[in-house]
């Protein structure tokens, strides 16, 4: 096995080892919460949906890349390439837009009760299912080009122009215009939510700064302390800002490399640029659940209970058999 393929396989293996268990743990925590309370808050439903999509990103793209890099399975024929690239692009873009929805909803959550923005938050929460459906439909349609233009690796001279080398697959566009149009649509699909969620995060940061100043003023005039649900909202807001920061950094690199790929006239013989793009975008899907586990108290509590209940049940079983 060439050293380049080995390094490539190990990098994707690291993402798989981190991303699959972490996203599965977040999903398990919220399913336990749903079972115990028979409902999920809108923010929890968004995070559950985000973790599910991220699990698909890591499982479909990274795990299959590991199998192919170590030559454990031959997946990337014409049909395999079309399926993997389509599912990856759809789930990747859903991950982006769900992060935007989460940051927007959290921004609306800090609005004062009775304000116009608080009523907008109520409407968003009520129609959240339709928001999910709309995002699925739009992103599925925008990823349909992968079904038309993706092929298995082949040494065909017709693939020299207007193509993108993705190691085990080629994305071959019929013309320069179609390649640039598809590339511009993907960049716009990423940049629009990036700009909007950055704005939402800035609003959250301004709110947190003003609130900290108010707390300092209250502490200087009285000896009492504040807490309650506002503290939970501030923790959630900080977690969302952390997720958005992680997203902007990693997907910013991804989109920069994608724009460079579009400027290259001929298909690159090396898949290095495409590998870096996929690695950085998949890195968000692998690391974001870690941020959620660390910062979300509900996830922490459910996972801790699940871990503690297991030895108790084993002990009870052993005592009953004595």
PDB file of C-alpha atoms in Angstrom:
ATOM      1  CA  UNK A   1       0.000   0.000   0.000  1.00  0.00           C
ATOM      2  CA  UNK A   2       1.457   3.440  -0.955  1.00  0.00           C
ATOM      3  CA  UNK A   3       2.304   5.633   2.034  1.00  0.00           C
ATOM      4  CA  UNK A   4       0.006   8.385   0.704  1.00  0.00           C
ATOM      5  CA  UNK A   5      -3.015   6.065   0.798  1.00  0.00           C
ATOM      6  CA  UNK A   6      -2.027   4.833   4.273  1.00  0.00           C
ATOM      7  CA  UNK A   7      -1.826   8.385   5.681  1.00  0.00           C
ATOM      8  CA  UNK A   8      -5.076   9.245   3.974  1.00  0.00           C
ATOM      9  CA  UNK A   9      -6.764   6.171   5.440  1.00  0.00           C
ATOM     10  CA  UNK A  10      -5.462   6.926   8.946  1.00  0.00           C
ATOM     11  CA  UNK A  11      -6.757  10.514   8.812  1.00  0.00           C
ATOM     12  CA  UNK A  12     -10.234   9.377   7.818  1.00  0.00           C
ATOM     13  CA  UNK A  13     -10.043   6.586  10.403  1.00  0.00           C
ATOM     14  CA  UNK A  14      -9.375   9.181  13.128  1.00  0.00           C
ATOM     15  CA  UNK A  15     -12.480  11.119  12.051  1.00  0.00           C
ATOM     16  CA  UNK A  16     -14.531   7.919  12.057  1.00  0.00           C
ATOM     17  CA  UNK A  17     -13.309   6.830  15.502  1.00  0.00           C
ATOM     18  CA  UNK A  18     -14.204  10.232  16.987  1.00  0.00           C
ATOM     19  CA  UNK A  19     -17.261  11.179  14.956  1.00  0.00           C
ATOM     20  CA  UNK A  20     -19.339   7.984  14.923  1.00  0.00           C
ATOM     21  CA  UNK A  21     -19.374   7.321  18.720  1.00  0.00           C
ATOM     22  CA  UNK A  22     -19.721  11.038  19.589  1.00  0.00           C
ATOM     23  CA  UNK A  23     -22.694  11.627  17.277  1.00  0.00           C
ATOM     24  CA  UNK A  24     -24.262   8.316  18.342  1.00  0.00           C
ATOM     25  CA  UNK A  25     -23.906   9.375  22.004  1.00  0.00           C
ATOM     26  CA  UNK A  26     -25.669  12.700  21.342  1.00  0.00           C
ATOM     27  CA  UNK A  27     -28.482  10.912  19.495  1.00  0.00           C
ATOM     28  CA  UNK A  28     -28.814   8.375  22.319  1.00  0.00           C
ATOM     29  CA  UNK A  29     -28.958  11.141  24.940  1.00  0.00           C
ATOM     30  CA  UNK A  30     -31.799  12.961  23.206  1.00  0.00           C
ATOM     31  CA  UNK A  31     -33.707   9.732  22.520  1.00  0.00           C
ATOM     32  CA  UNK A  32     -33.484   8.962  26.247  1.00  0.00           C
ATOM     33  CA  UNK A  33     -34.720  12.493  26.972  1.00  0.00           C
ATOM     34  CA  UNK A  34     -37.606  12.004  24.537  1.00  0.00           C
ATOM     35  CA  UNK A  35     -38.482   8.653  26.159  1.00  0.00           C
ATOM     36  CA  UNK A  36     -38.406  10.111  29.684  1.00  0.00           C
ATOM     37  CA  UNK A  37     -40.230  13.380  29.009  1.00  0.00           C
ATOM     38  CA  UNK A  38     -42.293  12.438  25.912  1.00  0.00           C
ATOM     39  CA  UNK A  39     -41.230  15.638  24.160  1.00  0.00           C
ATOM     40  CA  UNK A  40     -38.230  17.611  22.982  1.00  0.00           C
ATOM     41  CA  UNK A  41     -37.749  21.346  23.117  1.00  0.00           C
ATOM     42  CA  UNK A  42     -37.244  22.935  19.667  1.00  0.00           C
ATOM     43  CA  UNK A  43     -33.519  23.582  20.308  1.00  0.00           C
ATOM     44  CA  UNK A  44     -33.073  19.941  21.394  1.00  0.00           C
ATOM     45  CA  UNK A  45     -34.868  18.721  18.262  1.00  0.00           C
ATOM     46  CA  UNK A  46     -32.531  20.811  16.090  1.00  0.00           C
ATOM     47  CA  UNK A  47     -29.436  19.448  17.852  1.00  0.00           C
ATOM     48  CA  UNK A  48     -30.753  15.870  17.504  1.00  0.00           C
ATOM     49  CA  UNK A  49     -31.330  16.419  13.792  1.00  0.00           C
ATOM     50  CA  UNK A  50     -27.865  17.978  13.444  1.00  0.00           C
ATOM     51  CA  UNK A  51     -26.177  15.020  15.182  1.00  0.00           C
ATOM     52  CA  UNK A  52     -28.085  12.569  12.943  1.00  0.00           C
ATOM     53  CA  UNK A  53     -26.952  14.360   9.784  1.00  0.00           C
ATOM     54  CA  UNK A  54     -23.362  14.575  11.061  1.00  0.00           C
ATOM     55  CA  UNK A  55     -23.430  10.828  11.740  1.00  0.00           C
ATOM     56  CA  UNK A  56     -24.382  10.277   8.097  1.00  0.00           C
ATOM     57  CA  UNK A  57     -21.507  12.546   6.960  1.00  0.00           C
ATOM     58  CA  UNK A  58     -18.920  10.649   9.001  1.00  0.00           C
ATOM     59  CA  UNK A  59     -20.405   7.204   8.436  1.00  0.00           C
ATOM     60  CA  UNK A  60     -20.968   7.451   4.694  1.00  0.00           C
ATOM     61  CA  UNK A  61     -17.961   9.506   3.646  1.00  0.00           C
ATOM     62  CA  UNK A  62     -15.195   8.861   6.177  1.00  0.00           C
ATOM     63  CA  UNK A  63     -15.893   5.201   6.954  1.00  0.00           C
ATOM     64  CA  UNK A  64     -16.187   4.249   3.273  1.00  0.00           C
ATOM     65  CA  UNK A  65     -13.000   6.200   2.489  1.00  0.00           C
ATOM     66  CA  UNK A  66     -11.226   4.167   5.192  1.00  0.00           C
ATOM     67  CA  UNK A  67     -12.430   0.897   3.673  1.00  0.00           C
ATOM     68  CA  UNK A  68     -11.331   1.976   0.196  1.00  0.00           C
ATOM     69  CA  UNK A  69      -7.965   3.398   1.319  1.00  0.00           C
ATOM     70  CA  UNK A  70      -7.028   0.162   3.115  1.00  0.00           C
ATOM     71  CA  UNK A  71      -8.502  -1.853   0.219  1.00  0.00           C
ATOM     72  CA  UNK A  72     -10.930  -3.677   2.469  1.00  0.00           C
ATOM     73  CA  UNK A  73     -13.864  -3.138   0.112  1.00  0.00           C
ATOM     74  CA  UNK A  74     -14.359  -2.008  -3.485  1.00  0.00           C
ATOM     75  CA  UNK A  75     -17.215   0.468  -3.153  1.00  0.00           C
ATOM     76  CA  UNK A  76     -16.475   3.248  -5.599  1.00  0.00           C
ATOM     77  CA  UNK A  77     -17.781   2.054  -8.938  1.00  0.00           C
ATOM     78  CA  UNK A  78     -20.016   4.321 -11.011  1.00  0.00           C
ATOM     79  CA  UNK A  79     -23.103   3.579  -8.895  1.00  0.00           C
ATOM     80  CA  UNK A  80     -21.132   3.751  -5.634  1.00  0.00           C
ATOM     81  CA  UNK A  81     -19.611   7.115  -6.535  1.00  0.00           C
ATOM     82  CA  UNK A  82     -22.980   8.583  -7.490  1.00  0.00           C
ATOM     83  CA  UNK A  83     -24.593   7.361  -4.255  1.00  0.00           C
ATOM     84  CA  UNK A  84     -21.766   8.332  -1.880  1.00  0.00           C
ATOM     85  CA  UNK A  85     -21.166  11.804  -3.330  1.00  0.00           C
ATOM     86  CA  UNK A  86     -24.907  12.549  -3.477  1.00  0.00           C
ATOM     87  CA  UNK A  87     -25.549  11.450   0.133  1.00  0.00           C
ATOM     88  CA  UNK A  88     -22.401  13.215   1.353  1.00  0.00           C
ATOM     89  CA  UNK A  89     -23.219  16.527  -0.340  1.00  0.00           C
ATOM     90  CA  UNK A  90     -26.822  16.433   0.853  1.00  0.00           C
ATOM     91  CA  UNK A  91     -25.953  15.609   4.473  1.00  0.00           C
ATOM     92  CA  UNK A  92     -23.021  18.063   4.474  1.00  0.00           C
ATOM     93  CA  UNK A  93     -25.221  20.948   3.333  1.00  0.00           C
ATOM     94  CA  UNK A  94     -27.940  19.939   5.792  1.00  0.00           C
ATOM     95  CA  UNK A  95     -25.356  20.081   8.575  1.00  0.00           C
ATOM     96  CA  UNK A  96     -24.519  23.650   7.534  1.00  0.00           C
ATOM     97  CA  UNK A  97     -28.125  24.829   7.373  1.00  0.00           C
ATOM     98  CA  UNK A  98     -29.110  23.106  10.625  1.00  0.00           C
ATOM     99  CA  UNK A  99     -26.245  24.892  12.363  1.00  0.00           C
ATOM    100  CA  UNK A 100     -27.665  28.118  10.956  1.00  0.00           C
ATOM    101  CA  UNK A 101     -31.182  27.234  12.182  1.00  0.00           C
ATOM    102  CA  UNK A 102     -29.772  26.423  15.633  1.00  0.00           C
ATOM    103  CA  UNK A 103     -27.852  29.705  15.880  1.00  0.00           C
ATOM    104  CA  UNK A 104     -30.882  31.684  14.661  1.00  0.00           C
ATOM    105  CA  UNK A 105     -33.243  29.999  17.103  1.00  0.00           C
ATOM    106  CA  UNK A 106     -30.821  30.577  19.970  1.00  0.00           C
ATOM    107  CA  UNK A 107     -30.538  34.219  18.941  1.00  0.00           C
ATOM    108  CA  UNK A 108     -34.347  34.498  19.048  1.00  0.00           C
ATOM    109  CA  UNK A 109     -34.399  32.742  22.440  1.00  0.00           C
ATOM    110  CA  UNK A 110     -32.600  35.631  24.124  1.00  0.00           C
ATOM    111  CA  UNK A 111     -35.236  38.117  22.920  1.00  0.00           C
ATOM    112  CA  UNK A 112     -37.303  39.708  25.731  1.00  0.00           C
ATOM    113  CA  UNK A 113     -40.713  38.054  26.342  1.00  0.00           C
ATOM    114  CA  UNK A 114     -43.538  39.834  24.544  1.00  0.00           C
ATOM    115  CA  UNK A 115     -41.267  41.338  21.885  1.00  0.00           C
ATOM    116  CA  UNK A 116     -41.705  40.859  18.143  1.00  0.00           C
ATOM    117  CA  UNK A 117     -38.692  38.520  17.962  1.00  0.00           C
ATOM    118  CA  UNK A 118     -40.096  36.375  20.765  1.00  0.00           C
ATOM    119  CA  UNK A 119     -43.259  35.864  18.688  1.00  0.00           C
ATOM    120  CA  UNK A 120     -41.084  34.937  15.673  1.00  0.00           C
ATOM    121  CA  UNK A 121     -39.391  32.309  17.845  1.00  0.00           C
ATOM    122  CA  UNK A 122     -42.809  30.860  18.728  1.00  0.00           C
ATOM    123  CA  UNK A 123     -43.742  30.621  15.048  1.00  0.00           C
ATOM    124  CA  UNK A 124     -40.419  28.938  14.168  1.00  0.00           C
ATOM    125  CA  UNK A 125     -40.885  26.419  16.998  1.00  0.00           C
ATOM    126  CA  UNK A 126     -44.439  25.630  15.862  1.00  0.00           C
ATOM    127  CA  UNK A 127     -43.446  25.024  12.233  1.00  0.00           C
ATOM    128  CA  UNK A 128     -40.057  23.417  12.918  1.00  0.00           C
ATOM    129  CA  UNK A 129     -41.076  20.184  11.173  1.00  0.00           C
ATOM    130  CA  UNK A 130     -41.846  22.116   7.989  1.00  0.00           C
ATOM    131  CA  UNK A 131     -38.469  23.869   8.279  1.00  0.00           C
ATOM    132  CA  UNK A 132     -36.726  20.471   8.377  1.00  0.00           C
ATOM    133  CA  UNK A 133     -38.752  19.231   5.395  1.00  0.00           C
ATOM    134  CA  UNK A 134     -37.985  22.376   3.390  1.00  0.00           C
ATOM    135  CA  UNK A 135     -34.244  22.057   4.084  1.00  0.00           C
ATOM    136  CA  UNK A 136     -34.267  18.397   3.038  1.00  0.00           C
ATOM    137  CA  UNK A 137     -36.065  19.164  -0.233  1.00  0.00           C
ATOM    138  CA  UNK A 138     -33.874  22.136  -1.189  1.00  0.00           C
ATOM    139  CA  UNK A 139     -30.562  20.480  -0.348  1.00  0.00           C
ATOM    140  CA  UNK A 140     -31.525  17.198  -2.006  1.00  0.00           C
ATOM    141  CA  UNK A 141     -32.388  19.051  -5.227  1.00  0.00           C
ATOM    142  CA  UNK A 142     -29.180  21.099  -5.123  1.00  0.00           C
ATOM    143  CA  UNK A 143     -27.093  17.922  -4.718  1.00  0.00           C
ATOM    144  CA  UNK A 144     -28.700  16.117  -7.660  1.00  0.00           C
ATOM    145  CA  UNK A 145     -25.816  17.096  -9.971  1.00  0.00           C
ATOM    146  CA  UNK A 146     -23.720  14.439  -8.188  1.00  0.00           C
ATOM    147  CA  UNK A 147     -26.000  11.731  -9.619  1.00  0.00           C
ATOM    148  CA  UNK A 148     -25.560  13.038 -13.156  1.00  0.00           C
ATOM    149  CA  UNK A 149     -21.844  13.841 -13.228  1.00  0.00           C
ATOM    150  CA  UNK A 150     -20.112  11.392 -10.826  1.00  0.00           C
ATOM    151  CA  UNK A 151     -18.225   8.372 -12.154  1.00  0.00           C
ATOM    152  CA  UNK A 152     -15.771   5.772 -10.920  1.00  0.00           C
ATOM    153  CA  UNK A 153     -12.050   6.349 -11.427  1.00  0.00           C
ATOM    154  CA  UNK A 154     -11.049   5.689 -15.026  1.00  0.00           C
ATOM    155  CA  UNK A 155      -8.183   6.668 -17.327  1.00  0.00           C
ATOM    156  CA  UNK A 156     -10.271   8.348 -19.986  1.00  0.00           C
ATOM    157  CA  UNK A 157      -8.918  11.363 -21.868  1.00  0.00           C
ATOM    158  CA  UNK A 158     -12.429  12.839 -22.009  1.00  0.00           C
ATOM    159  CA  UNK A 159     -12.178  13.466 -18.262  1.00  0.00           C
ATOM    160  CA  UNK A 160      -9.164  15.783 -18.544  1.00  0.00           C
ATOM    161  CA  UNK A 161     -11.262  18.953 -18.855  1.00  0.00           C
ATOM    162  CA  UNK A 162     -14.055  20.205 -16.583  1.00  0.00           C
ATOM    163  CA  UNK A 163     -13.560  17.470 -13.993  1.00  0.00           C
ATOM    164  CA  UNK A 164     -12.750  17.158 -10.283  1.00  0.00           C
ATOM    165  CA  UNK A 165     -10.546  14.351  -8.988  1.00  0.00           C
ATOM    166  CA  UNK A 166     -11.937  12.875  -5.749  1.00  0.00           C
ATOM    167  CA  UNK A 167      -9.385  10.017  -5.474  1.00  0.00           C
ATOM    168  CA  UNK A 168     -11.706   7.063  -6.090  1.00  0.00           C
ATOM    169  CA  UNK A 169     -14.205   9.035  -8.173  1.00  0.00           C
ATOM    170  CA  UNK A 170     -14.370  11.777 -10.793  1.00  0.00           C
ATOM    171  CA  UNK A 171     -17.007  14.489 -10.989  1.00  0.00           C
ATOM    172  CA  UNK A 172     -17.052  15.253 -14.714  1.00  0.00           C
ATOM    173  CA  UNK A 173     -19.062  18.266 -15.888  1.00  0.00           C
ATOM    174  CA  UNK A 174     -20.037  18.461 -19.569  1.00  0.00           C
ATOM    175  CA  UNK A 175     -18.801  22.059 -19.964  1.00  0.00           C
ATOM    176  CA  UNK A 176     -16.904  24.831 -18.230  1.00  0.00           C
ATOM    177  CA  UNK A 177     -20.154  26.755 -17.734  1.00  0.00           C
ATOM    178  CA  UNK A 178     -21.880  23.837 -15.974  1.00  0.00           C
ATOM    179  CA  UNK A 179     -18.855  23.350 -13.709  1.00  0.00           C
ATOM    180  CA  UNK A 180     -18.741  27.025 -12.751  1.00  0.00           C
ATOM    181  CA  UNK A 181     -22.535  27.239 -12.287  1.00  0.00           C
ATOM    182  CA  UNK A 182     -22.583  24.166 -10.046  1.00  0.00           C
ATOM    183  CA  UNK A 183     -19.575  25.462  -8.109  1.00  0.00           C
ATOM    184  CA  UNK A 184     -21.128  28.900  -7.625  1.00  0.00           C
ATOM    185  CA  UNK A 185     -24.382  27.324  -6.380  1.00  0.00           C
ATOM    186  CA  UNK A 186     -22.463  25.276  -3.807  1.00  0.00           C
ATOM    187  CA  UNK A 187     -20.442  28.281  -2.633  1.00  0.00           C
ATOM    188  CA  UNK A 188     -23.635  30.338  -2.286  1.00  0.00           C
ATOM    189  CA  UNK A 189     -25.322  27.507  -0.403  1.00  0.00           C
ATOM    190  CA  UNK A 190     -22.461  27.599   2.126  1.00  0.00           C
ATOM    191  CA  UNK A 191     -21.691  31.323   2.300  1.00  0.00           C
ATOM    192  CA  UNK A 192     -25.279  32.532   2.851  1.00  0.00           C
ATOM    193  CA  UNK A 193     -25.853  30.549   6.078  1.00  0.00           C
ATOM    194  CA  UNK A 194     -22.260  31.283   7.122  1.00  0.00           C
ATOM    195  CA  UNK A 195     -22.873  35.039   6.948  1.00  0.00           C
ATOM    196  CA  UNK A 196     -26.271  34.810   8.648  1.00  0.00           C
ATOM    197  CA  UNK A 197     -25.116  32.569  11.495  1.00  0.00           C
ATOM    198  CA  UNK A 198     -22.073  34.798  12.040  1.00  0.00           C
ATOM    199  CA  UNK A 199     -24.454  37.745  12.401  1.00  0.00           C
ATOM    200  CA  UNK A 200     -26.613  35.759  14.834  1.00  0.00           C
ATOM    201  CA  UNK A 201     -23.529  34.825  16.866  1.00  0.00           C
ATOM    202  CA  UNK A 202     -22.418  38.456  17.033  1.00  0.00           C
ATOM    203  CA  UNK A 203     -25.865  39.411  18.356  1.00  0.00           C
ATOM    204  CA  UNK A 204     -25.575  36.651  20.979  1.00  0.00           C
ATOM    205  CA  UNK A 205     -22.095  37.836  21.980  1.00  0.00           C
ATOM    206  CA  UNK A 206     -23.305  41.437  22.345  1.00  0.00           C
ATOM    207  CA  UNK A 207     -26.193  40.215  24.500  1.00  0.00           C
ATOM    208  CA  UNK A 208     -23.855  38.151  26.684  1.00  0.00           C
ATOM    209  CA  UNK A 209     -21.505  41.120  27.092  1.00  0.00           C
ATOM    210  CA  UNK A 210     -24.340  43.470  28.087  1.00  0.00           C
ATOM    211  CA  UNK A 211     -25.721  40.895  30.483  1.00  0.00           C
ATOM    212  CA  UNK A 212     -22.330  40.402  32.149  1.00  0.00           C
ATOM    213  CA  UNK A 213     -22.056  44.167  32.591  1.00  0.00           C
ATOM    214  CA  UNK A 214     -25.509  44.259  34.193  1.00  0.00           C
ATOM    215  CA  UNK A 215     -24.567  41.407  36.534  1.00  0.00           C
ATOM    216  CA  UNK A 216     -21.419  43.241  37.580  1.00  0.00           C
ATOM    217  CA  UNK A 217     -23.493  46.356  38.313  1.00  0.00           C
ATOM    218  CA  UNK A 218     -25.979  44.375  40.399  1.00  0.00           C
ATOM    219  CA  UNK A 219     -23.221  42.641  42.339  1.00  0.00           C
ATOM    220  CA  UNK A 220     -21.578  45.970  43.131  1.00  0.00           C
ATOM    221  CA  UNK A 221     -24.854  47.375  44.539  1.00  0.00           C
ATOM    222  CA  UNK A 222     -26.210  44.246  46.265  1.00  0.00           C
ATOM    223  CA  UNK A 223     -24.760  41.115  47.780  1.00  0.00           C
ATOM    224  CA  UNK A 224     -27.329  38.806  46.135  1.00  0.00           C
ATOM    225  CA  UNK A 225     -26.698  36.574  43.141  1.00  0.00           C
ATOM    226  CA  UNK A 226     -28.763  35.724  40.080  1.00  0.00           C
ATOM    227  CA  UNK A 227     -29.363  32.414  38.383  1.00  0.00           C
ATOM    228  CA  UNK A 228     -32.198  30.269  37.123  1.00  0.00           C
ATOM    229  CA  UNK A 229     -33.284  29.652  33.581  1.00  0.00           C
ATOM    230  CA  UNK A 230     -31.345  32.638  32.307  1.00  0.00           C
ATOM    231  CA  UNK A 231     -28.135  30.819  33.213  1.00  0.00           C
ATOM    232  CA  UNK A 232     -29.203  27.819  31.136  1.00  0.00           C
ATOM    233  CA  UNK A 233     -29.978  30.078  28.171  1.00  0.00           C
ATOM    234  CA  UNK A 234     -26.565  31.732  28.459  1.00  0.00           C
ATOM    235  CA  UNK A 235     -24.812  28.356  28.542  1.00  0.00           C
ATOM    236  CA  UNK A 236     -26.748  27.259  25.458  1.00  0.00           C
ATOM    237  CA  UNK A 237     -25.899  30.539  23.720  1.00  0.00           C
ATOM    238  CA  UNK A 238     -22.177  30.073  24.432  1.00  0.00           C
ATOM    239  CA  UNK A 239     -22.331  26.513  23.095  1.00  0.00           C
ATOM    240  CA  UNK A 240     -23.980  27.718  19.878  1.00  0.00           C
ATOM    241  CA  UNK A 241     -21.331  30.427  19.437  1.00  0.00           C
ATOM    242  CA  UNK A 242     -18.647  27.733  19.853  1.00  0.00           C
ATOM    243  CA  UNK A 243     -20.316  25.568  17.180  1.00  0.00           C
ATOM    244  CA  UNK A 244     -20.626  28.506  14.776  1.00  0.00           C
ATOM    245  CA  UNK A 245     -16.967  29.480  15.317  1.00  0.00           C
ATOM    246  CA  UNK A 246     -15.904  25.890  14.609  1.00  0.00           C
ATOM    247  CA  UNK A 247     -18.089  25.860  11.501  1.00  0.00           C
ATOM    248  CA  UNK A 248     -16.821  29.176  10.105  1.00  0.00           C
ATOM    249  CA  UNK A 249     -13.160  28.156  10.498  1.00  0.00           C
ATOM    250  CA  UNK A 250     -13.457  24.649   9.023  1.00  0.00           C
ATOM    251  CA  UNK A 251     -15.950  25.385   6.256  1.00  0.00           C
ATOM    252  CA  UNK A 252     -14.109  28.607   5.438  1.00  0.00           C
ATOM    253  CA  UNK A 253     -11.036  26.498   4.589  1.00  0.00           C
ATOM    254  CA  UNK A 254     -13.251  24.025   2.719  1.00  0.00           C
ATOM    255  CA  UNK A 255     -14.826  26.720   0.542  1.00  0.00           C
ATOM    256  CA  UNK A 256     -11.488  28.406  -0.103  1.00  0.00           C
ATOM    257  CA  UNK A 257     -10.121  25.121  -1.467  1.00  0.00           C
ATOM    258  CA  UNK A 258     -13.334  24.594  -3.471  1.00  0.00           C
ATOM    259  CA  UNK A 259     -12.995  28.005  -5.153  1.00  0.00           C
ATOM    260  CA  UNK A 260      -9.377  27.158  -6.017  1.00  0.00           C
ATOM    261  CA  UNK A 261     -10.544  23.859  -7.554  1.00  0.00           C
ATOM    262  CA  UNK A 262     -13.004  25.735  -9.774  1.00  0.00           C
ATOM    263  CA  UNK A 263     -10.233  27.993 -11.125  1.00  0.00           C
ATOM    264  CA  UNK A 264      -8.149  25.043 -12.355  1.00  0.00           C
ATOM    265  CA  UNK A 265      -8.814  24.440 -16.035  1.00  0.00           C
ATOM    266  CA  UNK A 266      -7.839  20.779 -16.248  1.00  0.00           C
ATOM    267  CA  UNK A 267      -8.617  17.965 -13.878  1.00  0.00           C
ATOM    268  CA  UNK A 268      -5.826  17.660 -11.315  1.00  0.00           C
ATOM    269  CA  UNK A 269      -3.971  14.341 -11.352  1.00  0.00           C
ATOM    270  CA  UNK A 270      -3.712  14.431  -7.562  1.00  0.00           C
ATOM    271  CA  UNK A 271      -6.774  14.340  -5.298  1.00  0.00           C
ATOM    272  CA  UNK A 272      -4.944  16.220  -2.511  1.00  0.00           C
ATOM    273  CA  UNK A 273      -7.089  19.379  -2.706  1.00  0.00           C
ATOM    274  CA  UNK A 274     -10.339  17.384  -2.730  1.00  0.00           C
ATOM    275  CA  UNK A 275      -9.071  15.235   0.156  1.00  0.00           C
ATOM    276  CA  UNK A 276      -8.322  18.352   2.203  1.00  0.00           C
ATOM    277  CA  UNK A 277     -11.787  19.762   1.451  1.00  0.00           C
ATOM    278  CA  UNK A 278     -13.542  16.571   2.522  1.00  0.00           C
ATOM    279  CA  UNK A 279     -11.315  16.270   5.606  1.00  0.00           C
ATOM    280  CA  UNK A 280     -12.027  19.797   6.863  1.00  0.00           C
ATOM    281  CA  UNK A 281     -15.784  19.592   6.234  1.00  0.00           C
ATOM    282  CA  UNK A 282     -15.953  16.137   7.849  1.00  0.00           C
ATOM    283  CA  UNK A 283     -13.889  17.444  10.768  1.00  0.00           C
ATOM    284  CA  UNK A 284     -16.832  19.664  11.730  1.00  0.00           C
ATOM    285  CA  UNK A 285     -19.164  16.648  11.681  1.00  0.00           C
ATOM    286  CA  UNK A 286     -16.729  14.775  13.953  1.00  0.00           C
ATOM    287  CA  UNK A 287     -15.915  17.575  16.425  1.00  0.00           C
ATOM    288  CA  UNK A 288     -19.284  19.328  16.779  1.00  0.00           C
ATOM    289  CA  UNK A 289     -20.821  16.466  18.835  1.00  0.00           C
ATOM    290  CA  UNK A 290     -17.849  16.698  21.202  1.00  0.00           C
ATOM    291  CA  UNK A 291     -18.687  20.388  21.737  1.00  0.00           C
ATOM    292  CA  UNK A 292     -22.340  19.434  22.326  1.00  0.00           C
ATOM    293  CA  UNK A 293     -21.437  16.713  24.845  1.00  0.00           C
ATOM    294  CA  UNK A 294     -19.121  19.044  26.770  1.00  0.00           C
ATOM    295  CA  UNK A 295     -21.458  22.060  26.810  1.00  0.00           C
ATOM    296  CA  UNK A 296     -24.996  20.609  26.887  1.00  0.00           C
ATOM    297  CA  UNK A 297     -26.088  19.699  30.426  1.00  0.00           C
ATOM    298  CA  UNK A 298     -29.031  17.599  29.207  1.00  0.00           C
ATOM    299  CA  UNK A 299     -26.730  15.420  27.106  1.00  0.00           C
ATOM    300  CA  UNK A 300     -24.264  15.166  29.993  1.00  0.00           C
ATOM    301  CA  UNK A 301     -26.935  14.109  32.468  1.00  0.00           C
ATOM    302  CA  UNK A 302     -28.502  11.468  30.190  1.00  0.00           C
ATOM    303  CA  UNK A 303     -25.155   9.932  29.238  1.00  0.00           C
ATOM    304  CA  UNK A 304     -24.018   9.900  32.872  1.00  0.00           C
ATOM    305  CA  UNK A 305     -27.235   8.181  33.913  1.00  0.00           C
ATOM    306  CA  UNK A 306     -26.886   5.622  31.115  1.00  0.00           C
ATOM    307  CA  UNK A 307     -23.313   4.847  32.177  1.00  0.00           C
ATOM    308  CA  UNK A 308     -24.210   4.593  35.874  1.00  0.00           C
ATOM    309  CA  UNK A 309     -27.300   2.433  35.338  1.00  0.00           C
ATOM    310  CA  UNK A 310     -25.402  -0.263  33.473  1.00  0.00           C
ATOM    311  CA  UNK A 311     -23.172  -1.431  36.387  1.00  0.00           C
ATOM    312  CA  UNK A 312     -26.163  -1.182  38.760  1.00  0.00           C
ATOM    313  CA  UNK A 313     -28.203  -3.465  36.510  1.00  0.00           C
ATOM    314  CA  UNK A 314     -25.272  -5.895  36.180  1.00  0.00           C
ATOM    315  CA  UNK A 315     -24.884  -5.954  39.967  1.00  0.00           C
ATOM    316  CA  UNK A 316     -28.605  -6.589  40.458  1.00  0.00           C
ATOM    317  CA  UNK A 317     -28.479  -9.423  37.918  1.00  0.00           C
ATOM    318  CA  UNK A 318     -25.515 -11.040  39.643  1.00  0.00           C
ATOM    319  CA  UNK A 319     -27.244 -10.830  43.053  1.00  0.00           C
ATOM    320  CA  UNK A 320     -30.431 -12.370  41.694  1.00  0.00           C
ATOM    321  CA  UNK A 321     -28.536 -15.388  40.368  1.00  0.00           C
ATOM    322  CA  UNK A 322     -26.836 -16.077  43.693  1.00  0.00           C
TER     323      UNK A 322
END
